[in-house]
PDB file of C-alpha atoms in Angstrom:
ATOM      1  CA  MET Q 159      -0.069   0.091   0.137  1.00 72.00           C
ATOM      2  CA  TYR Q 160       1.681   2.873  -1.003  1.00 84.00           C
ATOM      3  CA  ARG Q 161       2.225   6.001   1.552  1.00 91.00           C
ATOM      4  CA  SER Q 162      -1.078   8.550   0.195  1.00 93.00           C
ATOM      5  CA  ALA Q 163      -3.356   5.241   1.172  1.00 95.00           C
ATOM      6  CA  VAL Q 164      -1.785   4.319   4.319  1.00 97.00           C
ATOM      7  CA  PHE Q 165      -2.714   8.488   5.006  1.00 97.00           C
ATOM      8  CA  ARG Q 166      -6.208   8.358   3.791  1.00 96.00           C
ATOM      9  CA  ARG Q 167      -6.907   5.525   5.782  1.00 96.00           C
ATOM     10  CA  MET Q 168      -5.191   7.434   9.179  1.00 97.00           C
ATOM     11  CA  ASP Q 169      -7.390  10.510   7.916  1.00 96.00           C
ATOM     12  CA  GLU Q 170     -10.160   7.899   8.266  1.00 96.00           C
ATOM     13  CA  LEU Q 171      -9.779   5.636  10.789  1.00 97.00           C
ATOM     14  CA  ARG Q 172      -8.077   8.559  13.532  1.00 98.00           C
ATOM     15  CA  LEU Q 173      -6.728   6.029  15.835  1.00 98.00           C
ATOM     16  CA  VAL Q 174      -3.296   4.065  15.983  1.00 98.00           C
ATOM     17  CA  ALA Q 175      -2.704   1.824  18.566  1.00 98.00           C
ATOM     18  CA  VAL Q 176       0.771   2.186  19.954  1.00 98.00           C
ATOM     19  CA  ILE Q 177       2.225  -1.364  20.755  1.00 98.00           C
ATOM     20  CA  ARG Q 178       5.163  -1.824  23.424  1.00 97.00           C
ATOM     21  CA  ALA Q 179       5.330  -5.833  23.452  1.00 97.00           C
ATOM     22  CA  THR Q 180       7.771  -7.665  25.363  1.00 96.00           C
ATOM     23  CA  GLY Q 181       8.157 -10.203  22.371  1.00 96.00           C
ATOM     24  CA  VAL Q 182       6.496 -11.720  19.400  1.00 97.00           C
ATOM     25  CA  GLU Q 183       4.174 -13.512  21.124  1.00 97.00           C
ATOM     26  CA  ASP Q 184       3.191 -10.659  23.341  1.00 97.00           C
ATOM     27  CA  ALA Q 185       2.540  -8.725  19.937  1.00 98.00           C
ATOM     28  CA  LEU Q 186       0.117 -11.021  18.408  1.00 98.00           C
ATOM     29  CA  GLN Q 187      -1.932 -11.192  21.715  1.00 98.00           C
ATOM     30  CA  THR Q 188      -1.987  -7.617  21.841  1.00 98.00           C
ATOM     31  CA  ALA Q 189      -2.912  -7.072  18.019  1.00 98.00           C
ATOM     32  CA  GLU Q 190      -5.424  -9.729  18.185  1.00 98.00           C
ATOM     33  CA  ARG Q 191      -7.406  -8.392  20.904  1.00 97.00           C
ATOM     34  CA  LEU Q 192      -7.137  -4.868  19.327  1.00 98.00           C
ATOM     35  CA  THR Q 193      -8.280  -5.762  15.982  1.00 98.00           C
ATOM     36  CA  ALA Q 194     -11.058  -7.941  17.792  1.00 97.00           C
ATOM     37  CA  GLY Q 195     -12.371  -4.226  19.382  1.00 97.00           C
ATOM     38  CA  GLY Q 196     -12.236  -2.620  15.995  1.00 98.00           C
ATOM     39  CA  VAL Q 197      -8.921  -1.093  15.156  1.00 98.00           C
ATOM     40  CA  LYS Q 198      -7.182  -0.989  12.543  1.00 98.00           C
ATOM     41  CA  LEU Q 199      -3.637   0.752  12.575  1.00 98.00           C
ATOM     42  CA  LEU Q 200      -0.973  -1.144  14.731  1.00 98.00           C
ATOM     43  CA  GLU Q 201       2.205   0.585  15.675  1.00 98.00           C
ATOM     44  CA  LEU Q 202       4.950  -1.688  16.587  1.00 98.00           C
ATOM     45  CA  THR Q 203       7.435   0.114  18.349  1.00 98.00           C
ATOM     46  CA  PHE Q 204      11.166  -0.830  17.810  1.00 97.00           C
ATOM     47  CA  THR Q 205      11.912  -1.019  21.735  1.00 96.00           C
ATOM     48  CA  THR Q 206       9.916  -4.283  21.632  1.00 96.00           C
ATOM     49  CA  PRO Q 207      12.599  -7.169  21.492  1.00 95.00           C
ATOM     50  CA  PHE Q 208      12.979  -8.375  18.584  1.00 95.00           C
ATOM     51  CA  ALA Q 209      10.951  -6.017  16.929  1.00 96.00           C
ATOM     52  CA  HIS Q 210      11.672  -6.939  13.220  1.00 96.00           C
ATOM     53  CA  ALA Q 211      10.346 -10.737  14.097  1.00 98.00           C
ATOM     54  CA  ALA Q 212       7.044  -9.188  15.854  1.00 98.00           C
ATOM     55  CA  LEU Q 213       6.723  -6.655  12.716  1.00 98.00           C
ATOM     56  CA  ALA Q 214       7.227  -9.415  10.740  1.00 98.00           C
ATOM     57  CA  ALA Q 215       5.041 -11.870  12.242  1.00 98.00           C
ATOM     58  CA  LEU Q 216       1.917  -8.923  12.698  1.00 98.00           C
ATOM     59  CA  THR Q 217       2.189  -8.362   8.918  1.00 97.00           C
ATOM     60  CA  LYS Q 218       1.961 -11.808   8.010  1.00 97.00           C
ATOM     61  CA  ALA Q 219      -1.118 -12.273  10.593  1.00 98.00           C
ATOM     62  CA  TYR Q 220      -3.080  -9.381   8.926  1.00 98.00           C
ATOM     63  CA  LYS Q 221      -1.840  -9.276   5.385  1.00 95.00           C
ATOM     64  CA  ASP Q 222      -5.015 -10.691   3.493  1.00 93.00           C
ATOM     65  CA  THR Q 223      -7.027  -7.758   5.933  1.00 97.00           C
ATOM     66  CA  ASP Q 224      -7.709  -4.562   6.467  1.00 96.00           C
ATOM     67  CA  VAL Q 225      -5.916  -4.026   9.363  1.00 98.00           C
ATOM     68  CA  ILE Q 226      -2.739  -1.315   8.279  1.00 98.00           C
ATOM     69  CA  VAL Q 227       0.522  -2.534  10.257  1.00 98.00           C
ATOM     70  CA  GLY Q 228       3.389  -0.007  10.996  1.00 98.00           C
ATOM     71  CA  ALA Q 229       7.054   0.796  12.972  1.00 98.00           C
ATOM     72  CA  GLY Q 230       7.050   2.961  15.988  1.00 98.00           C
ATOM     73  CA  THR Q 231      10.256   4.941  17.425  1.00 98.00           C
ATOM     74  CA  VAL Q 232      12.291   4.152  14.504  1.00 98.00           C
ATOM     75  CA  LEU Q 233      15.929   6.175  15.510  1.00 98.00           C
ATOM     76  CA  ASP Q 234      17.520   5.515  11.976  1.00 98.00           C
ATOM     77  CA  ALA Q 235      17.845   4.389   8.217  1.00 98.00           C
ATOM     78  CA  ALA Q 236      19.069   0.854   9.169  1.00 97.00           C
ATOM     79  CA  SER Q 237      16.290   0.398  11.404  1.00 97.00           C
ATOM     80  CA  ALA Q 238      14.052   1.903   8.933  1.00 98.00           C
ATOM     81  CA  ARG Q 239      15.153  -0.666   6.199  1.00 98.00           C
ATOM     82  CA  LEU Q 240      14.777  -3.349   8.557  1.00 98.00           C
ATOM     83  CA  ALA Q 241      11.322  -2.409   9.739  1.00 98.00           C
ATOM     84  CA  ILE Q 242       9.960  -2.187   5.683  1.00 98.00           C
ATOM     85  CA  LEU Q 243      11.509  -5.037   5.180  1.00 97.00           C
ATOM     86  CA  SER Q 244       9.482  -6.791   7.744  1.00 97.00           C
ATOM     87  CA  GLY Q 245       6.483  -5.148   6.170  1.00 97.00           C
ATOM     88  CA  ALA Q 246       6.110  -1.855   8.015  1.00 98.00           C
ATOM     89  CA  GLN Q 247       3.695   0.161   5.624  1.00 98.00           C
ATOM     90  CA  PHE Q 248       4.322   3.072   7.620  1.00 98.00           C
ATOM     91  CA  ILE Q 249       7.248   4.537  10.139  1.00 98.00           C
ATOM     92  CA  VAL Q 250       6.788   6.599  13.216  1.00 98.00           C
ATOM     93  CA  SER Q 251       9.727   8.115  14.433  1.00 98.00           C
ATOM     94  CA  PRO Q 252      10.427  10.779  17.965  1.00 97.00           C
ATOM     95  CA  GLY Q 253      11.926  13.254  16.004  1.00 97.00           C
ATOM     96  CA  VAL Q 254      12.526  14.745  12.315  1.00 98.00           C
ATOM     97  CA  ILE Q 255      15.108  12.357  11.269  1.00 98.00           C
ATOM     98  CA  GLU Q 256      16.253  13.101   7.783  1.00 98.00           C
ATOM     99  CA  GLU Q 257      17.624   9.509   6.754  1.00 98.00           C
ATOM    100  CA  VAL Q 258      14.635   8.039   8.095  1.00 98.00           C
ATOM    101  CA  VAL Q 259      12.247  10.196   6.170  1.00 98.00           C
ATOM    102  CA  LYS Q 260      14.086   9.816   2.815  1.00 98.00           C
ATOM    103  CA  THR Q 261      14.886   5.774   3.441  1.00 98.00           C
ATOM    104  CA  ALA Q 262      10.757   5.695   4.280  1.00 98.00           C
ATOM    105  CA  HIS Q 263       9.990   7.786   1.053  1.00 97.00           C
ATOM    106  CA  LEU Q 264      12.610   6.527  -1.087  1.00 97.00           C
ATOM    107  CA  ASN Q 265      10.680   2.812  -0.611  1.00 97.00           C
ATOM    108  CA  SER Q 266       7.180   4.464  -1.000  1.00 96.00           C
ATOM    109  CA  VAL Q 267       6.347   4.064   2.786  1.00 97.00           C
ATOM    110  CA  ALA Q 268       4.499   6.411   5.351  1.00 98.00           C
ATOM    111  CA  VAL Q 269       6.828   8.449   7.646  1.00 98.00           C
ATOM    112  CA  ILE Q 270       5.476  10.600  11.089  1.00 98.00           C
ATOM    113  CA  PRO Q 271       8.429  12.099  12.161  1.00 98.00           C
ATOM    114  CA  GLY Q 272       8.135  13.739  15.406  1.00 98.00           C
ATOM    115  CA  VAL Q 273       7.663  17.271  16.409  1.00 97.00           C
ATOM    116  CA  ALA Q 274       7.280  19.681  18.877  1.00 96.00           C
ATOM    117  CA  THR Q 275       8.194  23.394  17.980  1.00 96.00           C
ATOM    118  CA  ALA Q 276       7.816  25.427  14.810  1.00 97.00           C
ATOM    119  CA  THR Q 277      11.188  24.818  13.443  1.00 98.00           C
ATOM    120  CA  GLU Q 278      10.752  21.170  13.686  1.00 98.00           C
ATOM    121  CA  VAL Q 279       7.587  21.445  11.428  1.00 98.00           C
ATOM    122  CA  ILE Q 280       9.244  23.475   9.136  1.00 98.00           C
ATOM    123  CA  LYS Q 281      12.119  20.803   9.102  1.00 98.00           C
ATOM    124  CA  ALA Q 282       9.819  17.845   8.593  1.00 98.00           C
ATOM    125  CA  LEU Q 283       7.505  20.239   5.407  1.00 98.00           C
ATOM    126  CA  GLU Q 284      11.060  20.827   3.735  1.00 98.00           C
ATOM    127  CA  LEU Q 285      11.414  17.134   3.841  1.00 98.00           C
ATOM    128  CA  GLY Q 286       8.074  16.393   2.209  1.00 97.00           C
ATOM    129  CA  VAL Q 287       6.242  14.686   4.812  1.00 97.00           C
ATOM    130  CA  ASP Q 288       2.799  14.083   5.065  1.00 92.00           C
ATOM    131  CA  TYR Q 289       2.135  13.939   8.715  1.00 97.00           C
ATOM    132  CA  VAL Q 290       3.671  14.780  11.481  1.00 98.00           C
ATOM    133  CA  LYS Q 291       3.646  13.561  15.431  1.00 98.00           C
ATOM    134  CA  LEU Q 292       3.387  15.793  18.214  1.00 98.00           C
ATOM    135  CA  PHE Q 293       4.291  14.590  21.436  1.00 93.00           C
ATOM    136  CA  PRO Q 294       3.094  14.796  24.176  1.00 93.00           C
ATOM    137  CA  ALA Q 295      -0.117  15.078  23.155  1.00 95.00           C
ATOM    138  CA  SER Q 296      -1.849  19.025  24.621  1.00 95.00           C
ATOM    139  CA  ALA Q 297      -4.489  20.444  22.488  1.00 96.00           C
ATOM    140  CA  GLU Q 298      -2.686  23.836  23.752  1.00 97.00           C
ATOM    141  CA  ALA Q 299       0.566  22.879  21.455  1.00 97.00           C
ATOM    142  CA  LEU Q 300      -1.539  21.873  18.947  1.00 97.00           C
ATOM    143  CA  THR Q 301      -3.640  24.730  18.864  1.00 97.00           C
ATOM    144  CA  ALA Q 302      -0.213  27.146  18.934  1.00 97.00           C
ATOM    145  CA  LEU Q 303       1.207  25.428  16.080  1.00 97.00           C
ATOM    146  CA  LYS Q 304      -1.951  24.687  13.783  1.00 97.00           C
ATOM    147  CA  GLY Q 305      -2.007  28.836  13.780  1.00 96.00           C
ATOM    148  CA  PRO Q 306       1.219  28.826  11.796  1.00 97.00           C
ATOM    149  CA  PHE Q 307       0.169  25.455   9.807  1.00 97.00           C
ATOM    150  CA  PRO Q 308      -3.130  25.184   9.443  1.00 96.00           C
ATOM    151  CA  ASN Q 309      -2.948  22.861   6.650  1.00 96.00           C
ATOM    152  CA  VAL Q 310      -0.769  20.353   8.671  1.00 97.00           C
ATOM    153  CA  LYS Q 311      -1.887  17.299   9.637  1.00 98.00           C
ATOM    154  CA  PHE Q 312      -0.926  16.278  12.853  1.00 98.00           C
ATOM    155  CA  MET Q 313      -0.622  13.010  15.292  1.00 98.00           C
ATOM    156  CA  LEU Q 314      -0.594  13.126  18.601  1.00 98.00           C
ATOM    157  CA  THR Q 315       0.730  10.946  21.088  1.00 97.00           C
ATOM    158  CA  GLY Q 316       1.706  10.453  24.850  1.00 95.00           C
ATOM    159  CA  GLY Q 317      -1.424  11.124  27.439  1.00 94.00           C
ATOM    160  CA  VAL Q 318      -3.682  10.584  24.963  1.00 97.00           C
ATOM    161  CA  THR Q 319      -6.759   9.239  26.393  1.00 96.00           C
ATOM    162  CA  GLU Q 320     -10.689   8.533  26.697  1.00 94.00           C
ATOM    163  CA  ASN Q 321     -11.593  11.611  28.564  1.00 94.00           C
ATOM    164  CA  ASN Q 322      -9.182  14.157  26.280  1.00 96.00           C
ATOM    165  CA  ALA Q 323      -9.234  12.135  22.980  1.00 96.00           C
ATOM    166  CA  ALA Q 324     -12.960  14.168  21.788  1.00 95.00           C
ATOM    167  CA  LEU Q 325     -10.829  17.383  22.516  1.00 96.00           C
ATOM    168  CA  LEU Q 326      -7.821  16.654  20.871  1.00 97.00           C
ATOM    169  CA  LEU Q 327      -9.635  15.808  17.586  1.00 97.00           C
ATOM    170  CA  SER Q 328     -12.112  18.749  17.773  1.00 96.00           C
ATOM    171  CA  LYS Q 329      -8.780  21.083  18.436  1.00 96.00           C
ATOM    172  CA  GLY Q 330      -7.444  19.802  14.797  1.00 96.00           C
ATOM    173  CA  ALA Q 331      -6.057  16.648  15.488  1.00 98.00           C
ATOM    174  CA  SER Q 332      -5.856  14.308  12.120  1.00 98.00           C
ATOM    175  CA  ALA Q 333      -5.122  10.998  14.403  1.00 98.00           C
ATOM    176  CA  LEU Q 334      -4.215  10.077  17.767  1.00 98.00           C
ATOM    177  CA  GLY Q 335      -1.510   7.436  18.789  1.00 98.00           C
ATOM    178  CA  ALA Q 336      -2.428   5.889  21.829  1.00 98.00           C
ATOM    179  CA  GLY Q 337      -0.594   3.219  24.090  1.00 97.00           C
ATOM    180  CA  SER Q 338      -1.324   1.291  27.040  1.00 96.00           C
ATOM    181  CA  ASN Q 339      -4.064   3.651  27.840  1.00 96.00           C
ATOM    182  CA  LEU Q 340      -5.935   1.550  24.633  1.00 97.00           C
ATOM    183  CA  THR Q 341      -3.827  -1.736  24.571  1.00 97.00           C
ATOM    184  CA  ALA Q 342      -3.669  -2.475  28.330  1.00 95.00           C
ATOM    185  CA  GLU Q 343      -5.836  -5.844  29.081  1.00 92.00           C
ATOM    186  CA  GLY Q 344      -9.089  -4.410  30.056  1.00 93.00           C
ATOM    187  CA  ALA Q 345      -9.420  -1.389  28.031  1.00 96.00           C
ATOM    188  CA  ASP Q 346     -12.627  -0.373  26.339  1.00 96.00           C
ATOM    189  CA  ILE Q 347     -11.175  -0.959  23.136  1.00 97.00           C
ATOM    190  CA  ARG Q 348     -14.414  -0.422  21.205  1.00 97.00           C
ATOM    191  CA  LYS Q 349     -15.477   2.618  23.183  1.00 96.00           C
ATOM    192  CA  TRP Q 350     -12.038   3.610  22.011  1.00 97.00           C
ATOM    193  CA  VAL Q 351     -13.035   3.179  18.234  1.00 97.00           C
ATOM    194  CA  THR Q 352     -15.983   5.216  18.596  1.00 95.00           C
ATOM    195  CA  LEU Q 353     -15.086   7.993  20.546  1.00 93.00           C
ATOM    196  CA  THR Q 354     -12.053   8.571  17.716  1.00 95.00           C
ATOM    197  CA  SER Q 355     -14.770   7.745  14.223  1.00 90.00           C
ATOM    198  CA  LYS Q 356     -15.642  10.300  11.845  1.00 82.00           C
ATOM    199  CA  ASN Q 357     -19.273   8.630  11.944  1.00 65.00           C
TER     200      ASN Q 357
END
């Protein structure tokens, strides 16, 4: 799936589950629970032990479905390349790392670099990105950055909860990345999907 198609799906679904797993089996079990609840966008962080193997297992498990699997916390070109070879359909990094963006773009893979300031947003735009990640999630920070950058698409992560998801979307977030508040056992996954749905 080309990066434009991935971003279209992100615009539609607006909820990315950020999976920080202990290994391959944990990643698969967490993904199974999330997808059963209706989540369609899965981001496996590269802090996961044997992340490339876990990512390959996830992409294989959801190959013939409408679930999109990506890699998060990607810090360098080698990791980006490994993620892509393992099947990642999108790449998320904590900062604007030029070599990560270029590696993704060379392979027609969607990439979302992290930003916190206007200068970082400008750098990301100069590299031709379609989305940026704002971390930690803050309605105030989003409002401040949407002023000079009204057409930039922001995915907010870090501290996204059931209580602030609707507010962040109303302030202009294009998508939300939710970690343990969504992925932990016992989380009301269907409620999250409903909260973030455009319907």
